[in-house]
mmCIF file of C-alpha atoms in Angstrom:
data_model
loop_
_atom_site.group_PDB
_atom_site.id
_atom_site.type_symbol
_atom_site.label_atom_id
_atom_site.label_comp_id
_atom_site.label_asym_id
_atom_site.label_seq_id
_atom_site.Cartn_x
_atom_site.Cartn_y
_atom_site.Cartn_z
ATOM 1 C CA MET A 1 1.790 2.369 1.535
ATOM 2 C CA ARG A 2 -0.344 -0.198 -0.216
ATOM 3 C CA GLY A 3 -3.486 0.951 -1.889
ATOM 4 C CA LEU A 4 -6.577 -1.253 -2.345
ATOM 5 C CA ALA A 5 -7.151 -1.460 -6.013
ATOM 6 C CA LEU A 6 -10.314 -2.621 -7.740
ATOM 7 C CA TRP A 7 -9.502 -6.318 -7.568
ATOM 8 C CA LEU A 8 -7.975 -6.385 -4.076
ATOM 9 C CA VAL A 9 -10.989 -8.358 -3.094
ATOM 10 C CA ALA A 10 -9.944 -11.082 -5.533
ATOM 11 C CA VAL A 11 -8.980 -14.470 -4.140
ATOM 12 C CA LEU A 12 -7.789 -15.707 -7.535
ATOM 13 C CA MET A 13 -6.622 -13.706 -10.469
ATOM 14 C CA ALA A 14 -5.271 -14.120 -13.949
ATOM 15 C CA LEU A 15 -4.993 -11.994 -17.011
ATOM 16 C CA LEU A 16 -7.638 -11.716 -19.732
ATOM 17 C CA PRO A 17 -6.502 -13.930 -22.567
ATOM 18 C CA VAL A 18 -5.141 -12.319 -25.722
ATOM 19 C CA GLY A 19 -7.829 -12.024 -28.422
ATOM 20 C CA ALA A 20 -10.739 -11.719 -26.112
ATOM 21 C CA SER A 21 -13.753 -10.147 -27.782
ATOM 22 C CA ALA A 22 -14.989 -6.826 -26.652
ATOM 23 C CA GLN A 23 -18.587 -7.819 -27.399
ATOM 24 C CA ASN A 24 -20.734 -8.740 -24.330
ATOM 25 C CA VAL A 25 -22.125 -11.826 -26.087
ATOM 26 C CA ALA A 26 -21.021 -15.089 -24.395
ATOM 27 C CA ASP A 27 -19.573 -17.924 -26.516
ATOM 28 C CA PRO A 28 -21.498 -21.111 -25.702
ATOM 29 C CA ALA A 29 -18.224 -22.576 -24.323
ATOM 30 C CA LEU A 30 -18.253 -19.875 -21.581
ATOM 31 C CA ARG A 31 -21.756 -20.851 -20.357
ATOM 32 C CA ALA A 32 -20.774 -24.482 -20.328
ATOM 33 C CA LYS A 33 -17.644 -23.658 -18.283
ATOM 34 C CA ALA A 34 -19.668 -21.667 -15.814
ATOM 35 C CA ASP A 35 -22.144 -24.475 -15.298
ATOM 36 C CA SER A 36 -19.248 -26.933 -14.661
ATOM 37 C CA LEU A 37 -17.750 -24.619 -12.116
ATOM 38 C CA ILE A 38 -20.147 -25.958 -9.484
ATOM 39 C CA ALA A 39 -18.403 -29.312 -9.468
ATOM 40 C CA ILE A 40 -14.991 -27.710 -9.279
ATOM 41 C CA LEU A 41 -16.073 -25.625 -6.258
ATOM 42 C CA ASP A 42 -17.546 -28.682 -4.736
ATOM 43 C CA GLY A 43 -14.280 -30.660 -5.002
ATOM 44 C CA ARG A 44 -15.786 -33.175 -7.405
ATOM 45 C CA GLY A 45 -14.356 -31.743 -10.733
ATOM 46 C CA ALA A 46 -11.206 -32.323 -12.615
ATOM 47 C CA TYR A 47 -9.024 -29.387 -11.509
ATOM 48 C CA ASP A 48 -6.205 -29.891 -13.976
ATOM 49 C CA ALA A 49 -8.590 -30.192 -16.942
ATOM 50 C CA TYR A 50 -10.722 -27.232 -15.855
ATOM 51 C CA PHE A 51 -7.918 -24.695 -15.498
ATOM 52 C CA ALA A 52 -5.215 -23.756 -17.882
ATOM 53 C CA ALA A 53 -1.552 -24.298 -16.933
ATOM 54 C CA SER A 54 -0.999 -20.636 -16.593
ATOM 55 C CA PHE A 55 -3.608 -20.560 -13.793
ATOM 56 C CA ARG A 56 -2.512 -23.718 -12.145
ATOM 57 C CA GLU A 57 1.085 -22.217 -11.786
ATOM 58 C CA LYS A 58 -0.244 -19.271 -9.923
ATOM 59 C CA VAL A 59 -2.933 -21.204 -7.954
ATOM 60 C CA PRO A 60 -1.796 -24.832 -7.056
ATOM 61 C CA LYS A 61 -4.596 -27.312 -6.648
ATOM 62 C CA ALA A 62 -4.098 -27.592 -2.877
ATOM 63 C CA GLN A 63 -4.416 -23.800 -2.493
ATOM 64 C CA PHE A 64 -7.547 -23.739 -4.569
ATOM 65 C CA ALA A 65 -9.012 -26.659 -2.506
ATOM 66 C CA THR A 66 -8.446 -24.739 0.716
ATOM 67 C CA ILE A 67 -10.228 -21.686 -0.639
ATOM 68 C CA ALA A 68 -13.171 -23.887 -1.899
ATOM 69 C CA GLU A 69 -13.448 -25.643 1.486
ATOM 70 C CA LYS A 70 -13.519 -22.396 3.355
ATOM 71 C CA LEU A 71 -16.386 -21.243 1.048
ATOM 72 C CA LYS A 72 -18.367 -24.422 1.700
ATOM 73 C CA ALA A 73 -17.684 -24.161 5.430
ATOM 74 C CA THR A 74 -19.151 -20.742 5.507
ATOM 75 C CA LEU A 75 -21.940 -20.976 2.835
ATOM 76 C CA GLY A 76 -22.689 -24.745 2.604
ATOM 77 C CA PRO A 77 -22.487 -26.813 -0.708
ATOM 78 C CA PRO A 78 -22.451 -24.963 -3.977
ATOM 79 C CA GLN A 79 -25.636 -25.713 -5.960
ATOM 80 C CA LYS A 80 -26.067 -23.651 -9.120
ATOM 81 C CA ILE A 81 -25.219 -20.545 -11.126
ATOM 82 C CA GLU A 82 -27.869 -18.085 -10.147
ATOM 83 C CA MET A 83 -26.728 -15.213 -12.290
ATOM 84 C CA PHE A 84 -24.631 -15.186 -15.479
ATOM 85 C CA THR A 85 -23.579 -11.828 -17.045
ATOM 86 C CA ALA A 86 -21.176 -11.914 -19.939
ATOM 87 C CA THR A 87 -18.522 -9.203 -19.865
ATOM 88 C CA SER A 88 -16.967 -10.387 -23.156
ATOM 89 C CA ALA A 89 -17.316 -13.481 -25.266
ATOM 90 C CA TRP A 90 -14.867 -15.194 -23.032
ATOM 91 C CA SER A 91 -15.536 -13.672 -19.566
ATOM 92 C CA ALA A 92 -18.488 -13.355 -17.295
ATOM 93 C CA ASP A 93 -19.567 -12.227 -13.888
ATOM 94 C CA LEU A 94 -21.394 -15.000 -11.938
ATOM 95 C CA THR A 95 -23.348 -15.286 -8.843
ATOM 96 C CA VAL A 96 -22.861 -18.871 -7.502
ATOM 97 C CA GLY A 97 -25.611 -20.134 -5.348
ATOM 98 C CA TYR A 98 -24.596 -22.057 -2.160
ATOM 99 C CA ALA A 99 -26.906 -23.654 0.321
ATOM 100 C CA ARG A 100 -26.568 -20.758 2.786
ATOM 101 C CA GLY A 101 -25.449 -17.924 0.677
ATOM 102 C CA THR A 102 -23.898 -16.733 -2.590
ATOM 103 C CA ALA A 103 -20.449 -15.965 -4.013
ATOM 104 C CA SER A 104 -19.688 -13.432 -6.743
ATOM 105 C CA VAL A 105 -17.242 -14.721 -9.187
ATOM 106 C CA ARG A 106 -15.535 -13.495 -12.378
ATOM 107 C CA LEU A 107 -14.545 -16.171 -14.806
ATOM 108 C CA VAL A 108 -12.279 -15.990 -17.790
ATOM 109 C CA ILE A 109 -11.623 -18.732 -20.303
ATOM 110 C CA ASP A 110 -9.194 -19.238 -23.181
ATOM 111 C CA PRO A 111 -10.765 -18.559 -26.616
ATOM 112 C CA ALA A 112 -8.970 -21.655 -28.055
ATOM 113 C CA ALA A 113 -10.416 -25.053 -27.497
ATOM 114 C CA PRO A 114 -10.598 -26.786 -25.045
ATOM 115 C CA HIS A 115 -11.491 -23.375 -23.450
ATOM 116 C CA ALA A 116 -9.550 -23.870 -20.138
ATOM 117 C CA ALA A 117 -10.251 -21.396 -17.404
ATOM 118 C CA THR A 118 -7.426 -18.874 -17.290
ATOM 119 C CA GLY A 119 -8.844 -16.614 -14.578
ATOM 120 C CA LEU A 120 -11.157 -16.967 -11.645
ATOM 121 C CA LEU A 121 -11.839 -14.084 -9.223
ATOM 122 C CA ILE A 122 -13.927 -14.502 -6.116
ATOM 123 C CA THR A 123 -15.030 -10.939 -5.330
ATOM 124 C CA GLY A 124 -17.328 -11.341 -2.451
ATOM 125 C CA THR A 125 -19.717 -13.579 -0.484
ATOM 126 C CA ALA A 126 -23.054 -13.006 1.198
ATOM 127 C CA PRO A 127 -25.360 -15.147 3.362
ATOM 128 C CA ARG A 128 -28.968 -15.934 2.431
ATOM 129 C CA ASP A 129 -31.375 -13.375 3.801
ATOM 130 C CA ASP A 130 -28.609 -10.944 4.770
ATOM 131 C CA SER A 131 -29.352 -8.178 7.212
ATOM 132 C CA LEU A 132 -27.819 -5.287 8.966
ATOM 133 C CA ALA A 133 -28.007 -7.240 12.131
ATOM 134 C CA LYS A 134 -26.025 -10.078 10.694
ATOM 135 C CA LEU A 135 -23.425 -7.719 9.185
ATOM 136 C CA GLU A 136 -22.964 -6.034 12.566
ATOM 137 C CA ALA A 137 -22.423 -9.413 14.213
ATOM 138 C CA GLU A 138 -19.679 -10.389 11.805
ATOM 139 C CA PHE A 139 -17.916 -6.984 12.221
ATOM 140 C CA ARG A 140 -17.958 -7.603 16.041
ATOM 141 C CA ALA A 141 -16.475 -11.052 15.492
ATOM 142 C CA LEU A 142 -13.379 -9.765 13.630
ATOM 143 C CA PRO A 143 -10.171 -10.377 15.666
ATOM 144 C CA GLY A 144 -8.443 -7.242 16.719
ATOM 145 C CA ALA A 145 -10.345 -3.942 16.443
ATOM 146 C CA SER A 146 -12.842 -2.851 13.765
ATOM 147 C CA GLY A 147 -15.423 -0.204 13.213
ATOM 148 C CA PHE A 148 -17.903 0.767 10.559
ATOM 149 C CA GLY A 149 -20.722 3.122 9.695
ATOM 150 C CA LEU A 150 -23.556 3.290 7.140
ATOM 151 C CA TYR A 151 -24.989 6.745 6.648
ATOM 152 C CA ALA A 152 -27.786 8.475 4.649
ATOM 153 C CA LEU A 153 -26.523 11.689 3.155
ATOM 154 C CA GLY A 154 -28.664 14.784 2.756
ATOM 155 C CA ASN A 155 -28.754 18.414 3.674
ATOM 156 C CA GLY A 156 -27.376 18.163 7.253
ATOM 157 C CA LYS A 157 -24.954 15.910 8.981
ATOM 158 C CA PRO A 158 -24.662 12.225 7.743
ATOM 159 C CA GLU A 159 -27.605 10.376 9.336
ATOM 160 C CA PRO A 160 -26.566 6.959 10.797
ATOM 161 C CA ILE A 161 -28.185 3.887 9.562
ATOM 162 C CA LEU A 162 -25.991 1.520 11.389
ATOM 163 C CA GLU A 163 -22.822 2.127 13.447
ATOM 164 C CA TYR A 164 -20.277 0.023 15.324
ATOM 165 C CA ARG A 165 -17.473 1.885 17.124
ATOM 166 C CA ALA A 166 -18.136 4.623 14.643
ATOM 167 C CA ASP A 167 -16.650 7.408 16.816
ATOM 168 C CA VAL A 168 -13.282 5.535 17.473
ATOM 169 C CA ALA A 169 -10.274 6.791 15.468
ATOM 170 C CA ALA A 170 -8.547 3.953 13.598
ATOM 171 C CA PRO A 171 -5.606 3.727 11.202
ATOM 172 C CA LEU A 172 -6.508 4.527 7.560
ATOM 173 C CA GLY A 173 -3.649 3.528 5.403
ATOM 174 C CA SER A 174 -3.965 5.138 2.062
ATOM 175 C CA ALA A 175 -7.482 6.387 2.699
ATOM 176 C CA PHE A 176 -5.799 9.525 4.137
ATOM 177 C CA LYS A 177 -5.476 10.534 0.465
ATOM 178 C CA LEU A 178 -9.081 11.593 0.603
ATOM 179 C CA TRP A 179 -7.951 14.530 2.773
ATOM 180 C CA VAL A 180 -5.631 15.565 -0.029
ATOM 181 C CA LEU A 181 -8.352 15.274 -2.568
ATOM 182 C CA ALA A 182 -10.799 17.268 -0.412
ATOM 183 C CA GLU A 183 -8.116 20.143 -0.130
ATOM 184 C CA LEU A 184 -7.514 20.098 -3.805
ATOM 185 C CA ALA A 185 -11.342 20.406 -4.406
ATOM 186 C CA ARG A 186 -11.448 23.226 -1.933
ATOM 187 C CA GLN A 187 -8.624 25.079 -3.662
ATOM 188 C CA VAL A 188 -10.168 24.609 -7.046
ATOM 189 C CA ALA A 189 -13.545 25.856 -5.738
ATOM 190 C CA ALA A 190 -11.760 28.951 -4.324
ATOM 191 C CA ASP A 191 -10.031 29.588 -7.613
ATOM 192 C CA GLU A 192 -6.600 29.176 -5.997
ATOM 193 C CA ARG A 193 -5.896 26.296 -8.324
ATOM 194 C CA HIS A 194 -7.223 24.782 -11.478
ATOM 195 C CA TRP A 195 -7.407 21.147 -12.555
ATOM 196 C CA ALA A 196 -5.242 21.811 -15.603
ATOM 197 C CA ASP A 197 -2.447 23.406 -13.541
ATOM 198 C CA VAL A 198 0.817 21.611 -14.495
ATOM 199 C CA VAL A 199 3.336 20.772 -11.718
ATOM 200 C CA LYS A 200 6.468 18.677 -11.658
ATOM 201 C CA VAL A 201 6.658 15.228 -10.174
ATOM 202 C CA GLY A 202 8.544 15.137 -6.810
ATOM 203 C CA ALA A 203 10.766 12.797 -5.008
ATOM 204 C CA PRO A 204 9.881 9.172 -5.524
ATOM 205 C CA SER A 205 8.170 7.156 -2.775
ATOM 206 C CA LEU A 206 7.676 3.353 -2.770
ATOM 207 C CA PRO A 207 4.839 1.710 -4.578
ATOM 208 C CA SER A 208 1.876 1.397 -4.852
ATOM 209 C CA GLY A 209 1.669 3.350 -7.987
ATOM 210 C CA VAL A 210 3.793 4.034 -11.234
ATOM 211 C CA LEU A 211 5.058 7.543 -10.883
ATOM 212 C CA GLN A 212 8.029 6.499 -8.713
ATOM 213 C CA THR A 213 9.496 5.110 -11.966
ATOM 214 C CA TRP A 214 9.141 8.372 -13.806
ATOM 215 C CA PRO A 215 11.838 10.935 -14.019
ATOM 216 C CA MET A 216 11.770 13.533 -11.253
ATOM 217 C CA GLY A 217 10.435 16.834 -12.692
ATOM 218 C CA SER A 218 8.131 15.231 -15.244
ATOM 219 C CA PRO A 219 5.244 17.647 -15.898
ATOM 220 C CA VAL A 220 1.805 16.527 -15.043
ATOM 221 C CA THR A 221 -1.548 18.189 -14.215
ATOM 222 C CA VAL A 222 -2.937 18.252 -10.745
ATOM 223 C CA GLN A 223 -5.923 16.302 -12.134
ATOM 224 C CA THR A 224 -3.575 13.527 -13.243
ATOM 225 C CA LEU A 225 -2.057 13.437 -9.889
ATOM 226 C CA ALA A 226 -5.315 13.311 -8.136
ATOM 227 C CA THR A 227 -6.567 10.625 -10.385
ATOM 228 C CA MET A 228 -3.546 8.370 -9.871
ATOM 229 C CA MET A 229 -3.606 9.026 -6.204
ATOM 230 C CA ILE A 230 -7.177 7.802 -5.823
ATOM 231 C CA SER A 231 -7.590 5.162 -8.586
ATOM 232 C CA ILE A 232 -4.273 3.318 -8.166
ATOM 233 C CA SER A 233 -3.239 4.870 -4.778
ATOM 234 C CA ASP A 234 -0.015 6.271 -6.380
ATOM 235 C CA ASN A 235 2.206 7.283 -3.480
ATOM 236 C CA THR A 236 4.524 9.568 -5.425
ATOM 237 C CA ALA A 237 1.511 11.225 -6.952
ATOM 238 C CA THR A 238 0.117 11.734 -3.432
ATOM 239 C CA ASP A 239 3.326 13.234 -2.046
ATOM 240 C CA THR A 240 3.674 15.581 -5.048
ATOM 241 C CA LEU A 241 0.081 16.760 -4.793
ATOM 242 C CA LEU A 242 0.349 17.153 -0.954
ATOM 243 C CA THR A 243 3.492 19.309 -1.278
ATOM 244 C CA THR A 244 2.029 21.280 -4.017
ATOM 245 C CA LEU A 245 -1.132 22.127 -2.052
ATOM 246 C CA GLY A 246 0.829 22.938 0.989
ATOM 247 C CA ARG A 247 1.153 20.869 4.178
ATOM 248 C CA ALA A 248 -0.430 23.458 6.381
ATOM 249 C CA LYS A 249 -3.434 23.544 4.263
ATOM 250 C CA VAL A 250 -3.768 19.772 3.973
ATOM 251 C CA ASP A 251 -3.395 19.626 7.784
ATOM 252 C CA ALA A 252 -6.153 22.149 8.125
ATOM 253 C CA MET A 253 -8.426 20.093 5.941
ATOM 254 C CA ALA A 254 -7.552 16.965 7.881
ATOM 255 C CA GLU A 255 -8.177 18.484 11.122
ATOM 256 C CA ALA A 256 -11.438 19.973 9.985
ATOM 257 C CA ALA A 257 -12.484 16.484 8.772
ATOM 258 C CA GLY A 258 -11.796 14.919 12.153
ATOM 259 C CA GLY A 259 -8.396 13.389 11.175
ATOM 260 C CA SER A 260 -4.992 13.183 12.728
ATOM 261 C CA VAL A 261 -2.205 15.739 12.137
ATOM 262 C CA PRO A 262 0.428 16.415 11.043
ATOM 263 C CA VAL A 263 -0.291 14.647 7.793
ATOM 264 C CA MET A 264 2.770 12.685 6.713
ATOM 265 C CA THR A 265 3.693 12.106 3.153
ATOM 266 C CA THR A 266 4.054 8.485 2.176
ATOM 267 C CA ARG A 267 7.833 8.918 1.934
ATOM 268 C CA GLU A 268 7.886 10.362 5.503
ATOM 269 C CA MET A 269 5.925 7.388 6.702
ATOM 270 C CA PHE A 270 8.207 4.908 5.114
ATOM 271 C CA ALA A 271 11.217 6.696 6.468
ATOM 272 C CA LEU A 272 9.844 6.961 9.980
ATOM 273 C CA LYS A 273 9.046 3.305 10.074
ATOM 274 C CA GLY A 274 12.463 2.392 8.685
ATOM 275 C CA ASP A 275 14.454 4.566 11.139
ATOM 276 C CA PRO A 276 14.107 3.374 14.861
ATOM 277 C CA ALA A 277 15.264 6.705 16.206
ATOM 278 C CA LEU A 278 12.863 8.750 14.170
ATOM 279 C CA MET A 279 10.005 6.377 14.899
ATOM 280 C CA LYS A 280 10.699 6.560 18.637
ATOM 281 C CA ALA A 281 10.803 10.421 18.510
ATOM 282 C CA TRP A 282 7.587 10.563 16.483
ATOM 283 C CA ILE A 283 5.671 8.235 18.865
ATOM 284 C CA ALA A 284 6.785 10.262 21.955
ATOM 285 C CA GLY A 285 6.082 13.626 20.359
ATOM 286 C CA SER A 286 3.221 16.119 20.615
ATOM 287 C CA VAL A 287 1.598 17.354 17.392
ATOM 288 C CA ASP A 288 4.015 20.461 17.402
ATOM 289 C CA GLU A 289 7.040 18.211 18.088
ATOM 290 C CA ARG A 290 6.065 15.872 15.279
ATOM 291 C CA ARG A 291 5.805 18.847 12.905
ATOM 292 C CA ALA A 292 9.209 20.045 14.083
ATOM 293 C CA LEU A 293 10.582 16.526 13.554
ATOM 294 C CA LEU A 294 9.472 16.484 9.934
ATOM 295 C CA VAL A 295 10.975 19.873 9.234
ATOM 296 C CA ASP A 296 14.290 19.299 11.003
ATOM 297 C CA ASN A 297 14.709 15.944 9.279
ATOM 298 C CA ALA A 298 13.481 17.037 5.890
ATOM 299 C CA VAL A 299 16.790 16.516 4.066
ATOM 300 C CA LYS A 300 17.488 13.250 5.812
ATOM 301 C CA ILE A 301 13.970 11.948 4.776
ATOM 302 C CA ALA A 302 14.148 13.277 1.289
ATOM 303 C CA THR A 303 17.440 11.565 0.671
ATOM 304 C CA ALA A 304 16.833 8.383 2.544
ATOM 305 C CA LYS A 305 17.054 5.092 0.752
ATOM 306 C CA LEU A 306 13.512 3.679 1.472
ATOM 307 C CA ASP A 307 13.322 -0.030 2.507
ATOM 308 C CA PRO A 308 10.527 -1.826 0.610
ATOM 309 C CA THR A 309 10.810 -4.722 3.106
ATOM 310 C CA VAL A 310 9.611 -2.552 6.023
ATOM 311 C CA PHE A 311 6.241 -4.157 5.686
ATOM 312 C CA ALA A 312 7.363 -7.600 4.895
ATOM 313 C CA GLY A 313 6.536 -8.958 8.341
ATOM 314 C CA LYS A 314 4.046 -8.218 11.028
ATOM 315 C CA PRO A 315 2.363 -4.813 11.469
ATOM 316 C CA VAL A 316 4.789 -2.011 12.247
ATOM 317 C CA ALA A 317 3.686 0.845 14.523
ATOM 318 C CA ILE A 318 0.169 0.892 13.140
ATOM 319 C CA ASP A 319 -1.066 2.381 16.375
ATOM 320 C CA SER A 320 1.211 5.406 16.120
ATOM 321 C CA VAL A 321 2.983 6.097 12.889
ATOM 322 C CA GLU A 322 -0.154 6.237 10.775
ATOM 323 C CA TRP A 323 -3.087 8.463 9.654
ATOM 324 C CA PHE A 324 -6.232 8.242 11.853
ATOM 325 C CA ALA A 325 -9.872 8.981 11.649
ATOM 326 C CA SER A 326 -13.113 7.347 12.764
ATOM 327 C CA PRO A 327 -15.905 5.980 10.564
ATOM 328 C CA SER A 328 -18.094 8.869 11.415
ATOM 329 C CA ALA A 329 -15.379 11.337 10.451
ATOM 330 C CA MET A 330 -14.793 9.592 7.171
ATOM 331 C CA ALA A 331 -18.497 9.672 6.411
ATOM 332 C CA GLY A 332 -18.464 13.363 6.821
ATOM 333 C CA LEU A 333 -15.387 13.653 4.547
ATOM 334 C CA LEU A 334 -17.134 11.595 1.923
ATOM 335 C CA ASP A 335 -20.143 13.890 2.228
ATOM 336 C CA ARG A 336 -17.886 16.885 1.788
ATOM 337 C CA LEU A 337 -16.529 15.356 -1.508
ATOM 338 C CA ARG A 338 -20.101 14.781 -2.616
ATOM 339 C CA GLY A 339 -20.626 18.443 -2.519
ATOM 340 C CA ALA A 340 -17.489 19.224 -4.481
ATOM 341 C CA ASP A 341 -17.452 19.674 -8.221
ATOM 342 C CA ALA A 342 -18.052 17.049 -10.913
ATOM 343 C CA THR A 343 -14.368 16.514 -11.542
ATOM 344 C CA THR A 344 -13.744 15.559 -7.944
ATOM 345 C CA ARG A 345 -16.579 13.049 -8.011
ATOM 346 C CA ALA A 346 -15.272 11.745 -11.313
ATOM 347 C CA VAL A 347 -11.806 11.139 -9.904
ATOM 348 C CA LEU A 348 -13.290 9.332 -6.937
ATOM 349 C CA ALA A 349 -15.308 7.110 -9.300
ATOM 350 C CA VAL A 350 -12.478 5.743 -11.422
ATOM 351 C CA ASN A 351 -11.968 2.702 -9.261
ATOM 352 C CA ALA A 352 -15.259 1.486 -7.789
ATOM 353 C CA GLY A 353 -13.369 -0.887 -5.419
ATOM 354 C CA VAL A 354 -16.213 -3.416 -5.191
ATOM 355 C CA ASP A 355 -17.686 -6.360 -7.064
ATOM 356 C CA PRO A 356 -19.035 -5.061 -10.381
ATOM 357 C CA ALA A 357 -22.378 -6.836 -9.817
ATOM 358 C CA ILE A 358 -22.792 -4.678 -6.664
ATOM 359 C CA ALA A 359 -21.525 -1.448 -8.364
ATOM 360 C CA LYS A 360 -24.097 -1.840 -11.200
ATOM 361 C CA ARG A 361 -26.930 -1.560 -8.571
ATOM 362 C CA PHE A 362 -25.945 2.131 -7.924
ATOM 363 C CA GLY A 363 -26.009 5.219 -10.149
ATOM 364 C CA TYR A 364 -22.645 6.271 -8.696
ATOM 365 C CA VAL A 365 -19.831 4.641 -6.802
ATOM 366 C CA GLY A 366 -16.819 6.614 -5.472
ATOM 367 C CA PHE A 367 -14.144 4.682 -3.426
ATOM 368 C CA LYS A 368 -10.865 5.010 -1.685
ATOM 369 C CA GLY A 369 -9.342 2.277 0.421
ATOM 370 C CA GLY A 370 -6.169 1.795 2.259
ATOM 371 C CA GLY A 371 -4.065 -0.891 3.866
ATOM 372 C CA GLU A 372 -0.755 -2.155 5.148
ATOM 373 C CA PRO A 373 0.047 -5.287 7.130
ATOM 374 C CA GLY A 374 -2.495 -5.229 10.026
ATOM 375 C CA VAL A 375 -4.533 -2.405 8.591
ATOM 376 C CA LEU A 376 -7.557 -2.188 6.267
ATOM 377 C CA SER A 377 -9.918 0.810 5.537
ATOM 378 C CA LEU A 378 -12.558 0.862 2.810
ATOM 379 C CA ASN A 379 -14.646 4.034 2.116
ATOM 380 C CA TYR A 380 -17.456 4.346 -0.346
ATOM 381 C CA LEU A 381 -19.599 7.194 -1.526
ATOM 382 C CA VAL A 382 -22.688 5.872 -3.445
ATOM 383 C CA GLN A 383 -25.840 7.169 -5.010
ATOM 384 C CA ALA A 384 -28.721 4.895 -5.365
ATOM 385 C CA LYS A 385 -30.661 4.590 -8.626
ATOM 386 C CA ASP A 386 -33.414 6.673 -7.046
ATOM 387 C CA GLY A 387 -30.999 9.515 -6.337
ATOM 388 C CA ARG A 388 -30.405 8.996 -2.617
ATOM 389 C CA TRP A 389 -26.774 9.313 -1.352
ATOM 390 C CA TYR A 390 -25.021 7.148 1.133
ATOM 391 C CA ALA A 391 -21.655 6.675 2.761
ATOM 392 C CA ALA A 392 -20.357 3.364 3.817
ATOM 393 C CA THR A 393 -16.935 3.263 5.715
ATOM 394 C CA GLY A 394 -15.211 0.640 7.675
ATOM 395 C CA ASN A 395 -11.861 -0.250 9.209
ATOM 396 C CA TRP A 396 -10.196 -3.318 10.696
ATOM 397 C CA HIS A 397 -6.762 -3.428 12.298
ATOM 398 C CA ARG A 398 -4.789 -5.688 14.547
ATOM 399 C CA ILE A 399 -1.255 -4.996 15.971
ATOM 400 C CA ASP A 400 -0.390 -8.756 16.205
ATOM 401 C CA ASP A 401 -1.028 -10.107 12.770
ATOM 402 C CA ALA A 402 -2.173 -9.377 9.300
ATOM 403 C CA VAL A 403 -5.873 -8.930 8.402
ATOM 404 C CA ASN A 404 -7.765 -10.863 5.869
ATOM 405 C CA GLU A 405 -8.430 -8.537 2.876
ATOM 406 C CA VAL A 406 -10.938 -10.862 1.190
ATOM 407 C CA ARG A 407 -13.097 -11.346 4.321
ATOM 408 C CA PHE A 408 -13.208 -7.639 5.087
ATOM 409 C CA ALA A 409 -13.926 -6.603 1.452
ATOM 410 C CA GLY A 410 -16.744 -9.124 1.468
ATOM 411 C CA LEU A 411 -18.268 -7.479 4.553
ATOM 412 C CA MET A 412 -18.166 -4.065 2.941
ATOM 413 C CA GLY A 413 -19.573 -5.433 -0.238
ATOM 414 C CA ARG A 414 -22.509 -6.827 1.731
ATOM 415 C CA ALA A 415 -22.986 -3.459 3.336
ATOM 416 C CA LEU A 416 -23.300 -1.844 -0.042
ATOM 417 C CA ALA A 417 -25.675 -4.570 -1.221
ATOM 418 C CA LEU A 418 -27.877 -3.851 1.736
ATOM 419 C CA LEU A 419 -27.821 -0.156 0.966
ATOM 420 C CA ALA A 420 -28.741 -0.804 -2.617
ATOM 421 C CA ALA A 421 -31.731 -2.890 -1.488
ATOM 422 C CA ARG A 422 -33.185 -0.097 0.830
#
């Protein structure tokens, strides 16, 4: 199960150079490099001179040119740097102005002369004079199936601002982990469990995450598990936490939140998709039969050698062996998490999952996404600077092909920007 980390929306990515300053005061070379980016994006600049060899190895000139042409086709010619915010002496967040819109970019340069660019991340795009109507039109134009909802949160049920197929259940990917977090928050509130409780790491799943590389039985707190589950979508942390909380209780939370049951662990999902007989039985089974299937095959699943190539091709059973909920149900779940304790909200906010320039427009941003080939789901709980709370949740899936992560992340980023402007 792949999680969507903070820079999933990046088109291009390289590491911050060694020796970068922690001070948010830009070196003059950084500003000069930003200004000369316009020619590069327009196809007029010297690509080999602008970028360091380490970047060119990761992103060949032809690949970069394709990306730049797609941006121009969508937004028109690049014109100027409209916003420059230094994040260190050698890195900055930029808003690049195009004729018909803007692109959010993170630029990193080498501290050593001639200050070649070592990193460039395109984290989102937006048209000029964006609107909810334009956003909805682009969601409707996505191939396959999609849905989204923007909601104002208050004392009652989430109040829709804009919805499209918001009551249609869709595959969630790792966003199902919000059910696990909600059940943990409930148990903490009921004094059934405490954030400092120590448990042992369970059977390893496949990445994403890092706990699969730790020795089984390593002691960790439930807060550590929750933080890794949400911030880096750690699958082994998720499975350990789900088992600790109890499947029946997590199922009850998921069902109350409008989600599908039974709630598989990530290991179970990998095992089912890698075993044709088990997958066939799951697809044909009722809820009770699926629960029995997981119990009857518990040893087989726990000892199975998981195949990391199961997602190497096209989407695999995303309409059946998955976790499901609608955008409106996910908004209700986010609202439930809003009402949980401060630790729950802090865990949810470790990874904002959106362009930093957009995140800075809010007082709080909580996030969990999910994805696998053919599936994307992005879910945000945000608080405006004036104190008002909102939920933004969207999904996109297609059974015949992969989905474009950058395109979808850009749409959700625009949704947040529109909320921030309300």
